[in-house]
PDB file of C-alpha atoms in Angstrom:
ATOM      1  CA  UNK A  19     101.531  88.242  91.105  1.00  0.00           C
ATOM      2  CA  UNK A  20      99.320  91.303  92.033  1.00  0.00           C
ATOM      3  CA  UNK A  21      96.631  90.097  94.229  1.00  0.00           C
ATOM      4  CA  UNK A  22      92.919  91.657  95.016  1.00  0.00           C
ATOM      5  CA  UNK A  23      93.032  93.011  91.371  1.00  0.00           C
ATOM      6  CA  UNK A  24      90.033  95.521  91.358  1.00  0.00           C
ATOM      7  CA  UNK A  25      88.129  97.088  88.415  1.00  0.00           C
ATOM      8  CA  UNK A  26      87.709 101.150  88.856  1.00  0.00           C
ATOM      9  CA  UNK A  27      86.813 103.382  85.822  1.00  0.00           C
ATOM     10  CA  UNK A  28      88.890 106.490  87.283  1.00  0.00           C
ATOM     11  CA  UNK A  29      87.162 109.252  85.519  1.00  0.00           C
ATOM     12  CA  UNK A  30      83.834 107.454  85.943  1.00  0.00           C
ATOM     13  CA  UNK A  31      84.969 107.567  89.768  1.00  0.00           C
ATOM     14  CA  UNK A  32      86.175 111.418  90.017  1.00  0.00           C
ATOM     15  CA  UNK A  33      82.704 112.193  88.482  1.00  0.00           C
ATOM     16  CA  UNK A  34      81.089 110.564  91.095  1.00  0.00           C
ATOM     17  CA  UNK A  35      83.140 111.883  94.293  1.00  0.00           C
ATOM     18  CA  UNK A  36      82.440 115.451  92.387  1.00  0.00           C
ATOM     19  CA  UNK A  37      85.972 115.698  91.249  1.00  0.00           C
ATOM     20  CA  UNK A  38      85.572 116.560  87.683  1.00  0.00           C
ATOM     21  CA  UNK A  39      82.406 117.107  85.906  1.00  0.00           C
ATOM     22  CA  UNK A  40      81.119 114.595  83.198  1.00  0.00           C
ATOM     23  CA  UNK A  41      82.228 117.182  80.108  1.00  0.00           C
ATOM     24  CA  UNK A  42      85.535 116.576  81.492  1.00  0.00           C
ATOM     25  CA  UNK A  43      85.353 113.259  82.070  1.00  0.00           C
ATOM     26  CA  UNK A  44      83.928 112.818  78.656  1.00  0.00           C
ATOM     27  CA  UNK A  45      86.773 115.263  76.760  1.00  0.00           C
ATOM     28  CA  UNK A  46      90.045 112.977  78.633  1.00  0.00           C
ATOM     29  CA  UNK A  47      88.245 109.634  77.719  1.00  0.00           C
ATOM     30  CA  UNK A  48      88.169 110.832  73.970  1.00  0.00           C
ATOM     31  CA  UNK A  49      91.572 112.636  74.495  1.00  0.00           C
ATOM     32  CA  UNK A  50      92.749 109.630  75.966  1.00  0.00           C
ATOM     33  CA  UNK A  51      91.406 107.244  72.934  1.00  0.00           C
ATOM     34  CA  UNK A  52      93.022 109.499  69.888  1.00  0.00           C
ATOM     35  CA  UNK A  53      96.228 109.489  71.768  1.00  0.00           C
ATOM     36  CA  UNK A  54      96.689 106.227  73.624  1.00  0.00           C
ATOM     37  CA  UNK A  55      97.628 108.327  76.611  1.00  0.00           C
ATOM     38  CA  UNK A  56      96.909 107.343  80.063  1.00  0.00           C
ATOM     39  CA  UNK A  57      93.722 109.266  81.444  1.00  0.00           C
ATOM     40  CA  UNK A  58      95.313 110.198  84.537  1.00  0.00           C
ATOM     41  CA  UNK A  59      97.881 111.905  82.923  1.00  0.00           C
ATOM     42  CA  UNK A  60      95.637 113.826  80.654  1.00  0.00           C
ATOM     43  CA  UNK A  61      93.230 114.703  83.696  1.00  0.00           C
ATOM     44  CA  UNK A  62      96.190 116.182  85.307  1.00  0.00           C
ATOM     45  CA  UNK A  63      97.832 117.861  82.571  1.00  0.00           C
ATOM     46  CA  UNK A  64      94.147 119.464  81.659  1.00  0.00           C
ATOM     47  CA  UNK A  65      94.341 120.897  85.081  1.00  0.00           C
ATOM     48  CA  UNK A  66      91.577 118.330  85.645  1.00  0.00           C
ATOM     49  CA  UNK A  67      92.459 117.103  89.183  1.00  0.00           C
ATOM     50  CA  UNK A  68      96.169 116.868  90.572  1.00  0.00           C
ATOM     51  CA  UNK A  69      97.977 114.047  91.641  1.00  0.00           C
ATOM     52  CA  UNK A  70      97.076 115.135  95.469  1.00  0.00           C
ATOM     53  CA  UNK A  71      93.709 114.629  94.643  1.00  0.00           C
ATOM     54  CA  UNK A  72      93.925 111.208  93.058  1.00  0.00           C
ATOM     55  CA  UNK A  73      95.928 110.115  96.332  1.00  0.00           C
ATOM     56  CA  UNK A  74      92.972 110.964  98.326  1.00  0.00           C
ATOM     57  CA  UNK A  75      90.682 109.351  95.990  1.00  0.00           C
ATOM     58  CA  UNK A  76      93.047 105.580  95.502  1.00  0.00           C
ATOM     59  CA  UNK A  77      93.407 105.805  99.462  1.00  0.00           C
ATOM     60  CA  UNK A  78      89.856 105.930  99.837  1.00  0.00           C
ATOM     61  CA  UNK A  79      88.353 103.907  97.166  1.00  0.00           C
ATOM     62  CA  UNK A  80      90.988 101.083  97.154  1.00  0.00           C
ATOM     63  CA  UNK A  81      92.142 101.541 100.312  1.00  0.00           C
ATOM     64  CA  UNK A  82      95.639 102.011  98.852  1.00  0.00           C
ATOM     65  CA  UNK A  83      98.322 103.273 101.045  1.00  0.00           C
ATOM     66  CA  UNK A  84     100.263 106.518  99.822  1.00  0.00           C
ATOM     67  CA  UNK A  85     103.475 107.292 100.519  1.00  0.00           C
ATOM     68  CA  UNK A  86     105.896 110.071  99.966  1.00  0.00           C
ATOM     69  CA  UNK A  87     109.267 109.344  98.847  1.00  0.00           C
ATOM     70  CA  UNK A  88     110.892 112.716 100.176  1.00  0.00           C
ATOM     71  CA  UNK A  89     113.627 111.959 102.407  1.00  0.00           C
ATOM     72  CA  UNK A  90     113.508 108.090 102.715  1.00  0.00           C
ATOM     73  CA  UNK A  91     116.458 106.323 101.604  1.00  0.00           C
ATOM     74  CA  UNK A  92     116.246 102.936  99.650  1.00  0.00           C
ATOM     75  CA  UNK A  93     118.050 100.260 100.288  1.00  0.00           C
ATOM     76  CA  UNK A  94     120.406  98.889  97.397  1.00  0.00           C
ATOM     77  CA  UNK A  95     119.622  95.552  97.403  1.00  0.00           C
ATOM     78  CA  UNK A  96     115.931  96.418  96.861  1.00  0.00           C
ATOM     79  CA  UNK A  97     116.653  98.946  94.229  1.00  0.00           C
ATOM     80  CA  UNK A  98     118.487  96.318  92.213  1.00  0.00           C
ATOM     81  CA  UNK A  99     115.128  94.361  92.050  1.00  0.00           C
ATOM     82  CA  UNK A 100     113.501  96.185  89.029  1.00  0.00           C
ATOM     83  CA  UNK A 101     115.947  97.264  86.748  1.00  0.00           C
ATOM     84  CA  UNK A 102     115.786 100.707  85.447  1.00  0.00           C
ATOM     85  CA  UNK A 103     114.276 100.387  82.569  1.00  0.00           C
ATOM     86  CA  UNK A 104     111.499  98.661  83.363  1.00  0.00           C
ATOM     87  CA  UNK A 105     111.080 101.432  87.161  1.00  0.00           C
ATOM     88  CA  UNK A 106     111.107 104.351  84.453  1.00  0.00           C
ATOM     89  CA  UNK A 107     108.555 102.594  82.054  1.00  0.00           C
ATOM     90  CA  UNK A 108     106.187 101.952  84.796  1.00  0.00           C
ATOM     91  CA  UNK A 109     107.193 105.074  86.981  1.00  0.00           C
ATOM     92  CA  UNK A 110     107.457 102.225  89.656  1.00  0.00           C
ATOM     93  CA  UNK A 111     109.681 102.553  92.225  1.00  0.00           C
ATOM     94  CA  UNK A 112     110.617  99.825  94.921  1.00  0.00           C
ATOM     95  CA  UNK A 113     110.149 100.820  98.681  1.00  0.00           C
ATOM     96  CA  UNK A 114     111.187  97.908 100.403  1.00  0.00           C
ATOM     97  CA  UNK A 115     111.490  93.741 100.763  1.00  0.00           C
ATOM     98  CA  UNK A 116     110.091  92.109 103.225  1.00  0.00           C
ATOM     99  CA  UNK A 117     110.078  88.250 102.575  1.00  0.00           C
ATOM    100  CA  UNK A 118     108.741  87.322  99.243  1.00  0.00           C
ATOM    101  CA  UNK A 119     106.821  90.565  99.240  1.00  0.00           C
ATOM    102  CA  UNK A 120     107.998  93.626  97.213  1.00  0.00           C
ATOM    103  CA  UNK A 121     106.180  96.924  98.255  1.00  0.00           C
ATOM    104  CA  UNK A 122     106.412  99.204  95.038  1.00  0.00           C
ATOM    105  CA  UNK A 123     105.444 103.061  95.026  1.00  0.00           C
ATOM    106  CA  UNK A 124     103.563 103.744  91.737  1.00  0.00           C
ATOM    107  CA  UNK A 125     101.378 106.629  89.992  1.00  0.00           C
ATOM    108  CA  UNK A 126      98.840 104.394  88.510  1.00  0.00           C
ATOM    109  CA  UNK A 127      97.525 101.769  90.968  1.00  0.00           C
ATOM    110  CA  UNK A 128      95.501 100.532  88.415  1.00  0.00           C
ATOM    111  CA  UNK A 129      97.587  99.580  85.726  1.00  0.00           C
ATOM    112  CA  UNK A 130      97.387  95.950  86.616  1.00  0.00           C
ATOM    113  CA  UNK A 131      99.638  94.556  83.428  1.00  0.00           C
ATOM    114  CA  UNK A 132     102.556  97.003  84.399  1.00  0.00           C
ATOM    115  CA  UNK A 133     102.450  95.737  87.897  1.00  0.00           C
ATOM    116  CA  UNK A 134     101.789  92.010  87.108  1.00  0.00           C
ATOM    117  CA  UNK A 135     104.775  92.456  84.744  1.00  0.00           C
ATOM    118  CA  UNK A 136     106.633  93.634  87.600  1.00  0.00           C
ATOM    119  CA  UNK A 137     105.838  90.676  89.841  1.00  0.00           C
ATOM    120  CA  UNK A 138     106.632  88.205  87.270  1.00  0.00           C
ATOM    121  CA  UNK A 139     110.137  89.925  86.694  1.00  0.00           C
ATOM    122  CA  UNK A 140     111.450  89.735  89.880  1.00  0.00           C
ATOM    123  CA  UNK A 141     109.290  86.833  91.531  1.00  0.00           C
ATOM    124  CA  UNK A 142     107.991  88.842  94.449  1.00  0.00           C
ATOM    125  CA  UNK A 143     104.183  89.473  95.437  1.00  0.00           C
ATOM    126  CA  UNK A 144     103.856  93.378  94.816  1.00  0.00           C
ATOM    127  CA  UNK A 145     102.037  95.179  97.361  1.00  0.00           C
ATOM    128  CA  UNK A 146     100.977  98.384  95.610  1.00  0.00           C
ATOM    129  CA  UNK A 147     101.079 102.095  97.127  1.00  0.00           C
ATOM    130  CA  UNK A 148     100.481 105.327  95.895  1.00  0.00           C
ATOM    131  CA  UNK A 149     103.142 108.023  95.117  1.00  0.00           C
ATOM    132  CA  UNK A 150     102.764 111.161  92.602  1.00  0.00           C
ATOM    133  CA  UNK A 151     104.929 110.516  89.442  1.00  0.00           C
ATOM    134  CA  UNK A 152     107.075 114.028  90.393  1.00  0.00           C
ATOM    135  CA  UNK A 153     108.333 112.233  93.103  1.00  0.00           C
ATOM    136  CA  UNK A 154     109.024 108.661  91.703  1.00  0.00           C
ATOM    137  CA  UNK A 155     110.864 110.707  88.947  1.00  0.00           C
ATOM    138  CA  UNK A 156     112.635 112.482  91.557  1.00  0.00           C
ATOM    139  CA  UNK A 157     113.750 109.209  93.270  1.00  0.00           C
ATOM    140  CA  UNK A 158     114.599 107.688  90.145  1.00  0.00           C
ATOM    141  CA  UNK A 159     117.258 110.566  89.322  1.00  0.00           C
ATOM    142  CA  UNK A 160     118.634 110.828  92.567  1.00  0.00           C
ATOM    143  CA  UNK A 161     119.072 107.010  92.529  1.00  0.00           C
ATOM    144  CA  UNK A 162     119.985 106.762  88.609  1.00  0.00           C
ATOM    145  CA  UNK A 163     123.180 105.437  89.367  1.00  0.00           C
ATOM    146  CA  UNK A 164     122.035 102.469  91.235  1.00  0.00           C
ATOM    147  CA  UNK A 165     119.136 101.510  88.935  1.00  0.00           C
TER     148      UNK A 165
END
């Protein structure tokens, strides 16, 4: 189960911080309404914010942990924990075990019923970070063969 779940209206937040200006925030919320698509992902593919920023901003305001997949290996055991089809339709990644904890890299934080569904496949608490999606992508590639 995913613990300390928090409510955070991300646009409403980047507006805020002085990330994106309320016509923006405005446009993806309507954009993201017509085509079911996640506002993240339309605030970045607007040119918006980019994933960098959004780091900053889940580090700061949830106090979230990032971490950057480049160059750490995974072991196999923990891969084998979330199948792939479920890591690729989440863009979830696990990072490592420890116990009955399961830290998992993700590009939305906030997507609470993706993680709880998560936790409730493989049993584990899930302790959330942050990673950009190019990178979780990038890790689930290079690992395809294992997931």
């Amino acid at each position: 189960m995913v613990t300390g779940k928090i409510k955070i209206n991300l646009g409403h937040a980047l507006v805020k911080t002085g990330k994106i200006t309320a016509d923006q925030c405005e446009h993806a919320i309507n954009e993201c309404k017509e085509t079911g698509k996640r506002i993240k992902d339309i605030l970045v593919t607007r040119g918006y914010i980019n994933e960098k920023q959004l780091e900053r901003l889940f580090s700061r305001t949830l106090n979230l942990p990032a971490i950057s997949l480049h160059g750490i290996g995974i072991n196999p055991k923990v891969k084998a924990l979330i199948p792939r089809e479920i890591a690729r339709k989440h863009l979830t990644i696990p990072v490592f075990v420890n116990g009955n904890v399961l830290a998992v890299a993700t590009d939305d934080p906030l997507d609470f019923d993706s993680l709880n569904q998560i936790a409730h496949f493989t049993q584990k608490d899930i302790l959330t970070t942050f990673s950009c999606s190019n990178d979780i992508m990038t890790m689930l590639n290079k690992y395809e063969e294992l997931f």
